[in-house]
Tab-separated table of C-alpha atoms in Angstrom:
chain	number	residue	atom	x	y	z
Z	1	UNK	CA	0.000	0.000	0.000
Z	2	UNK	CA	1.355	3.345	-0.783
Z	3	UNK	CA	2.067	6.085	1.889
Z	4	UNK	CA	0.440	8.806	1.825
Z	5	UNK	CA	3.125	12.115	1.242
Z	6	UNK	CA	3.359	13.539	4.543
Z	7	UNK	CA	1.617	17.199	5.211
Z	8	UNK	CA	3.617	20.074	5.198
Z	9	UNK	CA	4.402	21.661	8.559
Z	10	UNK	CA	3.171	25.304	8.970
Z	11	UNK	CA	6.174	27.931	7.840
Z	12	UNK	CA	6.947	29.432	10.876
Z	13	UNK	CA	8.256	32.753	9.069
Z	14	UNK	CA	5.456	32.779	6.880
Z	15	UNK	CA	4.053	36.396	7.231
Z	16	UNK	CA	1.754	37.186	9.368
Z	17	UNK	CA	-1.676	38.230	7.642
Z	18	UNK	CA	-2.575	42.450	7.701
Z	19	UNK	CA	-6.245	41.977	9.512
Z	20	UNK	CA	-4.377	39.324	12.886
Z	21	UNK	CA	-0.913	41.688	12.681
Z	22	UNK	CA	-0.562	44.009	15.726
Z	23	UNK	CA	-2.126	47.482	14.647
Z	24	UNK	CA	0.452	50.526	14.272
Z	25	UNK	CA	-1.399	53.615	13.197
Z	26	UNK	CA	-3.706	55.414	15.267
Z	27	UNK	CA	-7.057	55.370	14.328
Z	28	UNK	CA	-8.946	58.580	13.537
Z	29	UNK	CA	-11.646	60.763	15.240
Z	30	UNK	CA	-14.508	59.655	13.117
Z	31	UNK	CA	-13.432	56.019	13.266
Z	32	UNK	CA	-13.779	56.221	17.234
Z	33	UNK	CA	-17.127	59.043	16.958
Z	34	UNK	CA	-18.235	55.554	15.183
Z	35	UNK	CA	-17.176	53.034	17.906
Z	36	UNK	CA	-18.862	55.146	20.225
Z	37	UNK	CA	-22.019	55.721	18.825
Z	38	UNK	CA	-22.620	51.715	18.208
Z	39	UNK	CA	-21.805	51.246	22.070
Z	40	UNK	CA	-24.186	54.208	22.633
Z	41	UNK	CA	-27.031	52.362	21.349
Z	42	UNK	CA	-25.670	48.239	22.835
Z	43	UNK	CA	-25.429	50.343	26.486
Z	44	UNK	CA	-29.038	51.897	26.004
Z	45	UNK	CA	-30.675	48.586	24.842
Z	46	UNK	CA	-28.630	47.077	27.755
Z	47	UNK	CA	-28.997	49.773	30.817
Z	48	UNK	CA	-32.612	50.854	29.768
Z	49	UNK	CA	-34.717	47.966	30.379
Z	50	UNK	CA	-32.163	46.514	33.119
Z	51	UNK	CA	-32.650	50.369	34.941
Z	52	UNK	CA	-35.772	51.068	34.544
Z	53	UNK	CA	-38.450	49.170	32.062
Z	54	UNK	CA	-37.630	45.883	33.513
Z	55	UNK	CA	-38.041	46.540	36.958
Z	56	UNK	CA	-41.410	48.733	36.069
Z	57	UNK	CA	-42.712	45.959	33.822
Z	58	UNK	CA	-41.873	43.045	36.225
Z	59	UNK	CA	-43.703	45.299	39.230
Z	60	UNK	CA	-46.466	45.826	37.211
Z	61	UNK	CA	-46.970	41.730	36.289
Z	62	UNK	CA	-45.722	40.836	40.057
Z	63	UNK	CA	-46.232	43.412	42.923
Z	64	UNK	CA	-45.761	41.389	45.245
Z	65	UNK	CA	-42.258	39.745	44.548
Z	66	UNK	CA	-41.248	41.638	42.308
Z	67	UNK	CA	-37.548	41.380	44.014
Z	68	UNK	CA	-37.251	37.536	43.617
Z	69	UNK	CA	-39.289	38.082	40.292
Z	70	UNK	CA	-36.594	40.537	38.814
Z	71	UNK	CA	-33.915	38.742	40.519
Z	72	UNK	CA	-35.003	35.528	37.963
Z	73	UNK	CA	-35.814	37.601	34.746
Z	74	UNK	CA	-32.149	39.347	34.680
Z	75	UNK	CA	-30.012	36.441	36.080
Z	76	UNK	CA	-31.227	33.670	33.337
Z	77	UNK	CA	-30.576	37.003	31.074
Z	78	UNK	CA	-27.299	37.380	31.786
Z	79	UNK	CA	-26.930	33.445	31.960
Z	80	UNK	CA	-27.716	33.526	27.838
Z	81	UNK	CA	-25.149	36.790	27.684
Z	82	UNK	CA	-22.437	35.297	28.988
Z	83	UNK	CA	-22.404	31.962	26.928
Z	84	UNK	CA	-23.149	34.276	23.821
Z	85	UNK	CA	-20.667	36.748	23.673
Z	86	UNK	CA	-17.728	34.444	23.773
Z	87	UNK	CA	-19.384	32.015	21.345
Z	88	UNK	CA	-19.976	34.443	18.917
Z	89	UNK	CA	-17.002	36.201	19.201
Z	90	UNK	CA	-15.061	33.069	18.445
Z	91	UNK	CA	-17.728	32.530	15.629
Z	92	UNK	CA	-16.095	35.869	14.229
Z	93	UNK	CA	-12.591	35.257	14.689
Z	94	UNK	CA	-13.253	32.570	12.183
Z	95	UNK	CA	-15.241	34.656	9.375
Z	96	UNK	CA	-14.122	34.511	6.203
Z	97	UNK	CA	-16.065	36.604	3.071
Z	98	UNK	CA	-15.269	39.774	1.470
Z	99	UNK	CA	-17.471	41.618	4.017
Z	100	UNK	CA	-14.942	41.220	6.819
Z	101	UNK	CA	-15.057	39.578	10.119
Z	102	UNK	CA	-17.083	41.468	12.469
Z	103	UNK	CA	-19.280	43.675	10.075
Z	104	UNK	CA	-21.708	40.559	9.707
Z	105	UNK	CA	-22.064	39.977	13.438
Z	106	UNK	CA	-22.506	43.508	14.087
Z	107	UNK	CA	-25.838	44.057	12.092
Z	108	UNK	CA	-27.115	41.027	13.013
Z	109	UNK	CA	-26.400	41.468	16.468
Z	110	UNK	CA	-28.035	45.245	16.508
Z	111	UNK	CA	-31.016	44.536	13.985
Z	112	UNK	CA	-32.205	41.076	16.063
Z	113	UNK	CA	-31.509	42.749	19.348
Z	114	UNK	CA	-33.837	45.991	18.356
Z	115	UNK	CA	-36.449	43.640	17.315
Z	116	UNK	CA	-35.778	41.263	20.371
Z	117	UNK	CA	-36.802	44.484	22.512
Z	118	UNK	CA	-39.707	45.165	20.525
Z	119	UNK	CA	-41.162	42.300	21.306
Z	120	UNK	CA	-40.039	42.113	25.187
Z	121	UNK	CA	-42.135	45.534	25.299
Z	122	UNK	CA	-45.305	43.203	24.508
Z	123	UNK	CA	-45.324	40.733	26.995
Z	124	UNK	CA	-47.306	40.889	30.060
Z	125	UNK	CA	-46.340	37.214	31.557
Z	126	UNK	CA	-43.071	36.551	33.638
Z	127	UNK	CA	-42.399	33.641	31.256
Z	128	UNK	CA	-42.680	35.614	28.353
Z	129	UNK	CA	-40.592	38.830	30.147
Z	130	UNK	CA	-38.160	36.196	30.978
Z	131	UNK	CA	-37.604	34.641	27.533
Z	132	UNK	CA	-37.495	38.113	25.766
Z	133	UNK	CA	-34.993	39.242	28.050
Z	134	UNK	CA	-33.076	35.685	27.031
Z	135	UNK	CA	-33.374	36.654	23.294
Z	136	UNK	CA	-32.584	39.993	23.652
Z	137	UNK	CA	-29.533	39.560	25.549
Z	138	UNK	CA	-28.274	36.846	23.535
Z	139	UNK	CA	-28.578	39.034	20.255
Z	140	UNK	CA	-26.685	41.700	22.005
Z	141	UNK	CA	-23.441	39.319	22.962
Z	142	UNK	CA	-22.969	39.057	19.053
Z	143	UNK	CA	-22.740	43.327	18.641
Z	144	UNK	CA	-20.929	43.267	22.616
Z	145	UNK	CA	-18.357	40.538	21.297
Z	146	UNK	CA	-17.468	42.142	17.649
Z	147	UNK	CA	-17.176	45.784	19.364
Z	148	UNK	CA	-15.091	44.822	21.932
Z	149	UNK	CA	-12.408	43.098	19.515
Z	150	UNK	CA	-12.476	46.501	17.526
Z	151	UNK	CA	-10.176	48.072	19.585
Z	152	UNK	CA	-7.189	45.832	19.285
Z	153	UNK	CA	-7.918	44.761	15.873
Z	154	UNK	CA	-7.527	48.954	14.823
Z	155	UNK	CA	-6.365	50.205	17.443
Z	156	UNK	CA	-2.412	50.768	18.563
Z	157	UNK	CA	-1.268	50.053	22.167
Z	158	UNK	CA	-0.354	53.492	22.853
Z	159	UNK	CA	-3.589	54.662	21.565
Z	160	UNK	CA	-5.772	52.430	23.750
Z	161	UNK	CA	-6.412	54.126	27.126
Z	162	UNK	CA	-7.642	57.175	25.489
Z	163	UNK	CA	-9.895	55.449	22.796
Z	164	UNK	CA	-11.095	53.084	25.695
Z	165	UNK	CA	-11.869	55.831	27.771
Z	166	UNK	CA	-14.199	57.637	24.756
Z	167	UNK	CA	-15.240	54.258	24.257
Z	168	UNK	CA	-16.418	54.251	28.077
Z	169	UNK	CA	-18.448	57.570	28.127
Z	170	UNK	CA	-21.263	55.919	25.742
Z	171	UNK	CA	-21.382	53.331	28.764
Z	172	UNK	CA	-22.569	55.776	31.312
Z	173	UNK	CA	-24.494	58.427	28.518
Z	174	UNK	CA	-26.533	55.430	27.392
Z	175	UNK	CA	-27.814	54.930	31.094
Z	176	UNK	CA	-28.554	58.768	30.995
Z	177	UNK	CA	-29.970	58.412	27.382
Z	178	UNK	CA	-32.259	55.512	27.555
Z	179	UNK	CA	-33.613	56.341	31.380
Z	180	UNK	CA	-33.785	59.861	29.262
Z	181	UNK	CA	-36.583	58.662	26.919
Z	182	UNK	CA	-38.122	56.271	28.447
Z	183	UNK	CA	-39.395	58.181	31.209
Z	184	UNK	CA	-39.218	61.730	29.548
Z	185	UNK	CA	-39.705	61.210	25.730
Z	186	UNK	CA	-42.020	58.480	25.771
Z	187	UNK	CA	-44.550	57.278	28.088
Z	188	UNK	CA	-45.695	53.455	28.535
Z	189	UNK	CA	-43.755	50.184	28.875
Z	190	UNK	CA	-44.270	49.256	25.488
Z	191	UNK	CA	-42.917	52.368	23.561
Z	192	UNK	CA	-40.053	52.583	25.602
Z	193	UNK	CA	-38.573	49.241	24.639
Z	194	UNK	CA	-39.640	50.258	21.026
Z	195	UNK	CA	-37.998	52.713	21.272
Z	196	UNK	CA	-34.848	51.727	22.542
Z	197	UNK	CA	-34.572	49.163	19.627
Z	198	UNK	CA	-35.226	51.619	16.674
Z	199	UNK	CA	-32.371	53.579	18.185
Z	200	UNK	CA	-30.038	50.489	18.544
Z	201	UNK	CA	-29.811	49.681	15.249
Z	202	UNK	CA	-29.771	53.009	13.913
Z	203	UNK	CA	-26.107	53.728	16.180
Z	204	UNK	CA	-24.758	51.077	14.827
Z	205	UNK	CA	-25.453	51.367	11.053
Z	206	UNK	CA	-23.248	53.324	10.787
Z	207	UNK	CA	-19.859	52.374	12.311
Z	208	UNK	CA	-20.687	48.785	10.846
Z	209	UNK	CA	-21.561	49.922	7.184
Z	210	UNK	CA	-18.361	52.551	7.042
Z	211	UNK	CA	-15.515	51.296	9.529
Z	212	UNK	CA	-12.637	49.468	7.755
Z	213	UNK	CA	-13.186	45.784	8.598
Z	214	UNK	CA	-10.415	43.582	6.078
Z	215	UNK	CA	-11.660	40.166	5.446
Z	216	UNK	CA	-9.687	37.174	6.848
Z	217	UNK	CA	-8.027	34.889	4.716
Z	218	UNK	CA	-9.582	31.483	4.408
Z	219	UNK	CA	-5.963	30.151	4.704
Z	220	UNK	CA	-5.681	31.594	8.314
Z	221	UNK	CA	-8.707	30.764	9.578
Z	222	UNK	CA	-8.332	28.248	12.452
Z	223	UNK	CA	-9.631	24.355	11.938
Z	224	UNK	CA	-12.465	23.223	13.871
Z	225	UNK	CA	-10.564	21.603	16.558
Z	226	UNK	CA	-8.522	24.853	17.451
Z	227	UNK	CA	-11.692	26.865	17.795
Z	228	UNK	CA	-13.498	24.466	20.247
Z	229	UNK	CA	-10.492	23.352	22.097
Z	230	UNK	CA	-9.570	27.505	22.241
Z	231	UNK	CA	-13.270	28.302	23.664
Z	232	UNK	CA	-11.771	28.567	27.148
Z	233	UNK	CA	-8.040	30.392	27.959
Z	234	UNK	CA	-6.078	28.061	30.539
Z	235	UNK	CA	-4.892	30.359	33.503
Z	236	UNK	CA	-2.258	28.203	34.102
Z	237	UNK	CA	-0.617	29.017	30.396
Z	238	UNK	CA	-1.925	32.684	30.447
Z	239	UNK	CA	-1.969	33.897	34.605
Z	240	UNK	CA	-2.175	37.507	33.170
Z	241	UNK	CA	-4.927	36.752	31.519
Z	242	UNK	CA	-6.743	34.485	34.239
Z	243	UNK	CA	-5.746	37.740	37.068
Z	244	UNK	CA	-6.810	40.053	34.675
Z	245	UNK	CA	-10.328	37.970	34.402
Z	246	UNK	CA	-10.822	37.291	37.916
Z	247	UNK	CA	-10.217	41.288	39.195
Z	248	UNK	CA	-13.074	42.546	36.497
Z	249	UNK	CA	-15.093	39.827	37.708
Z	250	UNK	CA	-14.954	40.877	41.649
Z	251	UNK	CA	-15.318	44.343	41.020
Z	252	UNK	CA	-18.289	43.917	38.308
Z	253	UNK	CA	-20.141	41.493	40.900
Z	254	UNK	CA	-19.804	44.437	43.720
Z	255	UNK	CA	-21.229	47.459	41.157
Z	256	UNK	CA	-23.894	45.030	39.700
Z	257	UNK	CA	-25.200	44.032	43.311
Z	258	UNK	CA	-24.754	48.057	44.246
Z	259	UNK	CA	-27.198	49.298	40.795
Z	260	UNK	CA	-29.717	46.071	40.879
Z	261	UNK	CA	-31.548	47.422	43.183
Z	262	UNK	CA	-31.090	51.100	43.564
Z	263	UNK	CA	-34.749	51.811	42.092
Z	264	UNK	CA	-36.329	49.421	44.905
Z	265	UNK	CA	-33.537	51.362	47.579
Z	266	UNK	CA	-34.939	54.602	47.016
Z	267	UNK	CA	-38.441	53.979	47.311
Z	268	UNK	CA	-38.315	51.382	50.459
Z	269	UNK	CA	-34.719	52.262	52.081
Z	270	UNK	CA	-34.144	56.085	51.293
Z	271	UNK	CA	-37.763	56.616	51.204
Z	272	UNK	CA	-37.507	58.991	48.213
Z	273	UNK	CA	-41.432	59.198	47.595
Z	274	UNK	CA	-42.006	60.205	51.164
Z	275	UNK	CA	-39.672	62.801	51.356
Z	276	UNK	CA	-40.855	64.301	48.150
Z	277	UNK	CA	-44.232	63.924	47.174
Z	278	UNK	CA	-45.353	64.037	44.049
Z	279	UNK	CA	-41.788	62.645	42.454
Z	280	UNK	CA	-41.433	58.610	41.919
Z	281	UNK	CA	-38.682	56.671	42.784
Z	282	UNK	CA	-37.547	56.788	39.127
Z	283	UNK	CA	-37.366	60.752	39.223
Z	284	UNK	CA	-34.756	59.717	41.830
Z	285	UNK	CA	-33.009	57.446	39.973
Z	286	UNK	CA	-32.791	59.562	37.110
Z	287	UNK	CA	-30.981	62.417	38.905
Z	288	UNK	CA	-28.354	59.866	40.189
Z	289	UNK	CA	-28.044	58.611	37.127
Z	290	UNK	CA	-27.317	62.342	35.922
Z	291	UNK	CA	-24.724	62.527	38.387
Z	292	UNK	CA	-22.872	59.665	38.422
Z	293	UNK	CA	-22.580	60.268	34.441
Z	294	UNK	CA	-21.021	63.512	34.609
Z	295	UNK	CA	-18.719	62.286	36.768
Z	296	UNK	CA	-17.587	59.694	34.457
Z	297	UNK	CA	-17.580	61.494	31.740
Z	298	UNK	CA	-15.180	64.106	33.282
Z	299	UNK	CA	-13.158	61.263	34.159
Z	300	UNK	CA	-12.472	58.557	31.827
Z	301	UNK	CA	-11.014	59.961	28.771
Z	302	UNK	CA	-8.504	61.872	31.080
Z	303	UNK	CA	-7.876	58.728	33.198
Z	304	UNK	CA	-7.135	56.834	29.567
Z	305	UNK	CA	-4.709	59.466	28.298
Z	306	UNK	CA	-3.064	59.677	31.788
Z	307	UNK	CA	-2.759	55.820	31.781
Z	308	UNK	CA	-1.171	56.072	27.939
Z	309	UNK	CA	1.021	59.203	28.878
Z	310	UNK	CA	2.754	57.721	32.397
Z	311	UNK	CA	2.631	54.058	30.760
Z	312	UNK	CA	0.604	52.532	33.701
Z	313	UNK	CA	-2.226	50.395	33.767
Z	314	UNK	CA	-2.301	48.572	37.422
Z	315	UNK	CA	-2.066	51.323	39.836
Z	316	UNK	CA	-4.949	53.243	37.990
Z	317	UNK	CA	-6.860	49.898	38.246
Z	318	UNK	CA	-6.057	49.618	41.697
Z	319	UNK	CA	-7.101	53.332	42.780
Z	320	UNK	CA	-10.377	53.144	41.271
Z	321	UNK	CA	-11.295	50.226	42.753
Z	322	UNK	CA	-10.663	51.530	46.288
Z	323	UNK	CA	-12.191	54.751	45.100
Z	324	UNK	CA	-15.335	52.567	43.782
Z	325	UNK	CA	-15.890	51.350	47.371
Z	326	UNK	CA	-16.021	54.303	49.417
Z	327	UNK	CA	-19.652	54.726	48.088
Z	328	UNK	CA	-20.810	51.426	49.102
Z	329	UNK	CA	-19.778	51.770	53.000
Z	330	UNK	CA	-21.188	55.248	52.704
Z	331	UNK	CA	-24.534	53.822	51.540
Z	332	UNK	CA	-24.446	51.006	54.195
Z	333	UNK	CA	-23.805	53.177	57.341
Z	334	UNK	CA	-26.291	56.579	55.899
Z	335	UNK	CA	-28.630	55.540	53.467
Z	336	UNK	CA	-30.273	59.069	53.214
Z	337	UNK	CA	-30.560	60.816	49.376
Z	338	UNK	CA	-27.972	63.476	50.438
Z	339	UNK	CA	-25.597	60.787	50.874
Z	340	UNK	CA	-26.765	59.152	47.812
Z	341	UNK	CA	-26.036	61.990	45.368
Z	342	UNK	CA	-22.644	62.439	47.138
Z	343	UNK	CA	-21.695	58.696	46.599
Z	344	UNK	CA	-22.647	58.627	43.044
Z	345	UNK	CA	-19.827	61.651	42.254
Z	346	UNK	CA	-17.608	59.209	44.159
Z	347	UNK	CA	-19.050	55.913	42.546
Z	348	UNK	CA	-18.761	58.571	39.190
Z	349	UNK	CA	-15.108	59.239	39.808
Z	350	UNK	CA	-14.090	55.240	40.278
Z	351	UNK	CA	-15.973	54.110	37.746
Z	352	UNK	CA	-14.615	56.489	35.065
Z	353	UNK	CA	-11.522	55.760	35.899
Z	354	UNK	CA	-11.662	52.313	35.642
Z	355	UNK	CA	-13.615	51.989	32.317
Z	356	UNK	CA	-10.754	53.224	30.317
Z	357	UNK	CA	-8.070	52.419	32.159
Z	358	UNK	CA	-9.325	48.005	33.080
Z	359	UNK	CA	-10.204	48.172	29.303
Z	360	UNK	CA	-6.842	49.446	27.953
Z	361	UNK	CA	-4.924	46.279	30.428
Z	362	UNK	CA	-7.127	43.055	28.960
Z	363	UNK	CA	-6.045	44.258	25.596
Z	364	UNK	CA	-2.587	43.832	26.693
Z	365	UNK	CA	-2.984	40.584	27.974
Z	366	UNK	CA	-4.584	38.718	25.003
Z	367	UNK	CA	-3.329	35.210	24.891
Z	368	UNK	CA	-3.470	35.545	20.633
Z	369	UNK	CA	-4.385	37.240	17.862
Z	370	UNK	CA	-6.255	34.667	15.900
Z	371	UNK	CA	-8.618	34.826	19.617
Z	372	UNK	CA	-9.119	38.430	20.161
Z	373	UNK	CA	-13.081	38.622	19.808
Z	374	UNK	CA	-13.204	35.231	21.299
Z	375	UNK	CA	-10.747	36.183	24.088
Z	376	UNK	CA	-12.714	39.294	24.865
Z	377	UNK	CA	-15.896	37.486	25.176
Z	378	UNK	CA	-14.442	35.128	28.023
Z	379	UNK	CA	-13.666	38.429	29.839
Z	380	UNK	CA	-16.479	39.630	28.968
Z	381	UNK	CA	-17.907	36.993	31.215
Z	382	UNK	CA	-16.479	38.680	33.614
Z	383	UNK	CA	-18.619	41.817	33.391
Z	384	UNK	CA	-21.889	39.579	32.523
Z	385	UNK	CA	-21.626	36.606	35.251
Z	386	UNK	CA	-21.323	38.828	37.686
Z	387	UNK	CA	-25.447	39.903	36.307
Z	388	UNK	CA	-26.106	36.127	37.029
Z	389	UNK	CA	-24.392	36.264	40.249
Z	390	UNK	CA	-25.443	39.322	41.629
Z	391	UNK	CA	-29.528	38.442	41.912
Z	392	UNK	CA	-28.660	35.440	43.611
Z	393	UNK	CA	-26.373	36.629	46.031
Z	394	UNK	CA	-28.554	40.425	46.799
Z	395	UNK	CA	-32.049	39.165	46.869
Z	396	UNK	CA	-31.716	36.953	49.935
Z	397	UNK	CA	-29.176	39.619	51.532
Z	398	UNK	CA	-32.143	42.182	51.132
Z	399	UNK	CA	-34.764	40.088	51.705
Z	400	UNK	CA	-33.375	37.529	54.766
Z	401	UNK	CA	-30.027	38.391	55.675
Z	402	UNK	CA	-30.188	42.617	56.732
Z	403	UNK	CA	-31.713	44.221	54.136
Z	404	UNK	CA	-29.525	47.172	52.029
Z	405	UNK	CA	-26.959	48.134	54.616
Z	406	UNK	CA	-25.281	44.510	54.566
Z	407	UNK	CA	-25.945	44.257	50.672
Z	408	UNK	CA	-23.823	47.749	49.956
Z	409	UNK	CA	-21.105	46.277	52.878
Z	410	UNK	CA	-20.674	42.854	51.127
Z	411	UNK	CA	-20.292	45.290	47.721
Z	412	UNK	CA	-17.685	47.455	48.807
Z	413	UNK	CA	-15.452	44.514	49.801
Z	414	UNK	CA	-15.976	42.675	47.218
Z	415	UNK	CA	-14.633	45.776	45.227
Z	416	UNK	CA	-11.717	45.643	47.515
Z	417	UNK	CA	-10.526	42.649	47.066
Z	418	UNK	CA	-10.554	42.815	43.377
Z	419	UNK	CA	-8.479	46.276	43.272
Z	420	UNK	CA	-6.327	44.365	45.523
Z	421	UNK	CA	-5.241	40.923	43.145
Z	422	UNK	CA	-4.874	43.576	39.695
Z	423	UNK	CA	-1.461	43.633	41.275
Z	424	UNK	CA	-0.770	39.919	40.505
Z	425	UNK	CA	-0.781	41.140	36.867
Z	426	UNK	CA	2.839	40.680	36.025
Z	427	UNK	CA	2.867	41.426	32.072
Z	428	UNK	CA	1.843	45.248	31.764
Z	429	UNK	CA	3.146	48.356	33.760
């Protein structure tokens, strides 16, 4: 029987293609206006129903629990989030097609996630609240995954605090924007969500339509074996990587168990309808929300180009997670709406900080880049498991175990502890 000629072992020194080699030239302004404006519209069809439409809706269909009823609707959510985003950001890695790699999952991603949240406005059933949310939030893990691997695809390491940090502002303005119009511009469950999902696909048409996205070569693309043995990043091979997951992971579970519930704190622990009549709990939340953004905002794009001037990613990390937690033990020990607008400049401050600056280090820790939209979906687990998490762990604290002041303690040291381990990153500055 005759042997079969051997296969050729990959060239080592073959060159590397343009759209996986390590980006040089800094991107331009309307490039990143673009970036921003498609996160504007993911963060809006995120933050909007999770702030206010959700809770409103799930009160309306469940007065009487609506804690554990929320609690279920956004943690099986987040559940279908969390598996998505890294599965379709792999998906992308591997797109081949003159169309490019993440341009497909984009529109798909923003045009079934509008619709999803048309739909979700319709439903007046927790089963069919919590399976909208499911479908919605899966949809939006294929837009999350393909904008997050933008920024190193395009984008040059020197470049990447400051673009991270205008990146970050759409975060907080599309809490601002979609509380905005759905309790200013519009009126009604149902026209809010509609809302929301006209405007997510119309920020980001554009970005996906113009932005340079170069097609991958079916020659590079991974087999089938690499892509579901690479679904997971071994911590042991990459420990930058696994610290880097495991402090965004801590510090998202403490600010997702710190907003979850701030609607429910102001009306039962704060008391906000008492002490002004004729205002609703949501007029409350809407001025924090106000707040809190401007703080960001005044924060994060300096924090990035700091971070890219001084060439230091940890020790910005590291201060705004200890900033981050002064709000929570503020909360705990004087829950009184003074206090409250004073903790969310603080909470502002931290937060800012850390969205351009925690951004700016996972890109530097990438395991490869063949992975990078699959890579930034596992940490992007980070920020979404902590959604699952966080209703488990704050319902029964509110409900059985001491109600919001223990809740806001158990926050601010979890946020501690995670500002803490960023310095077991060894690879960056």
């Amino acid at each position: 029987m005759r042997t079969p000629p051997a296969q050729p072992s990959p060239d080592p020194f073959a060159p590397v293609p343009d759209v996986l080699a390590e980006p040089d030239r800094p991107v331009r302004r309307l490039w990143v206006a673009g970036i921003s404006l498609a996160n504007l519209g993911m963060w809006m069809a995120f933050f909007g129903p999770l702030q206010v439409l959700l809770p409103e809706q799930v009160g309306m269909i469940a007065p009487g629990s609506k804690e554990t009823a929320l609690a279920w609707v956004t943690g099986v959510g987040a559940v279908f989030s969390t598996l998505g985003t890294p599965l379709a950001g792999a998906l992308s890695d591997r797109t081949t097609g003159r169309f490019g790699r993440r341009r497909p999952w984009i529109l798909a991603g923003a045009a079934l996630g509008g619709t999803g949240l048309v739909v979700l406005g319709r439903q007046d059933d927790l089963t069919g609240v919590l399976l909208g949310w499911s479908f919605v939030q899966a949809a939006l893990s294929c837009l999350n995954a393909t904008l997050l691997a933008a920024v190193p695809d395009r984008v040059p390491v020197r470049q990447r605090g400051a673009v991270s940090g205008w990146i970050g502002v759409p975060q907080s303005a599309g809490v601002v924007v979609a509380v905005l119009l759905v309790t200013v511009a519009v009126s009604g469950v149902a026209p809010g969500y509609a809302l929301i999902g006209a405007l997510t696909l119309a920020c980001a048409l554009p970005f996906a339509l113009l932005a340079p996205d170069p097609p991958l070569p079916p020659e590079a693309r991974p087999p089938w074996r690499a892509f579901a043995r690479g679904l997971w990043v071994s911590p042991r091979r990459h420990p930058d990587f696994g610290w880097a997951w495991l402090t965004r992971f801590l510090m998202q579970t403490g600010n997702a168990m710190f907003t979850l519930y701030l609607l429910y704190f102001l009306r039962d622990g704060v008391g906000y309808e008492e002490l002004f009549p004729g205002s609703s709990a949501a007029d409350g939340l809407l001025v924090l929300i106000l707040v809190y953004t401007a703080a960001v905002v005044s924060t994060t794009v300096a924090a990035g180009l700091v971070s890219d001037r001084i060439g230091r990613r940890r020790g910005p990390v590291c201060l705004s997670g200890v900033v981050s937690a002064v709000p929570a033990f503020l909360l705990a020990a004087y829950p009184t709406w003074t206090m409250s607008l004073a903790c969310a400049v603080v909470l502002g401050v931290g937060f800012g900080i850390y969205l351009s600056v925690d951004n700016a280090l996972v890109t530097e820790v990438l395991p490869t880049a063949e992975g990078r939209a699959k890579d930034l979906g596992i940490v992007n687990i980070a920020s979404a498991g902590p959604q699952v998490l966080a209703p488990a762990v704050a319902g029964p604290i509110v409900v059985h175990l001491g109600g919001y002041p223990v809740l806001y303690t158990v926050c601010g040291l979890l946020t501690l502890l995670g500002a803490a381990l960023v310095w077991r990153i060894r690879g960056v500055a």
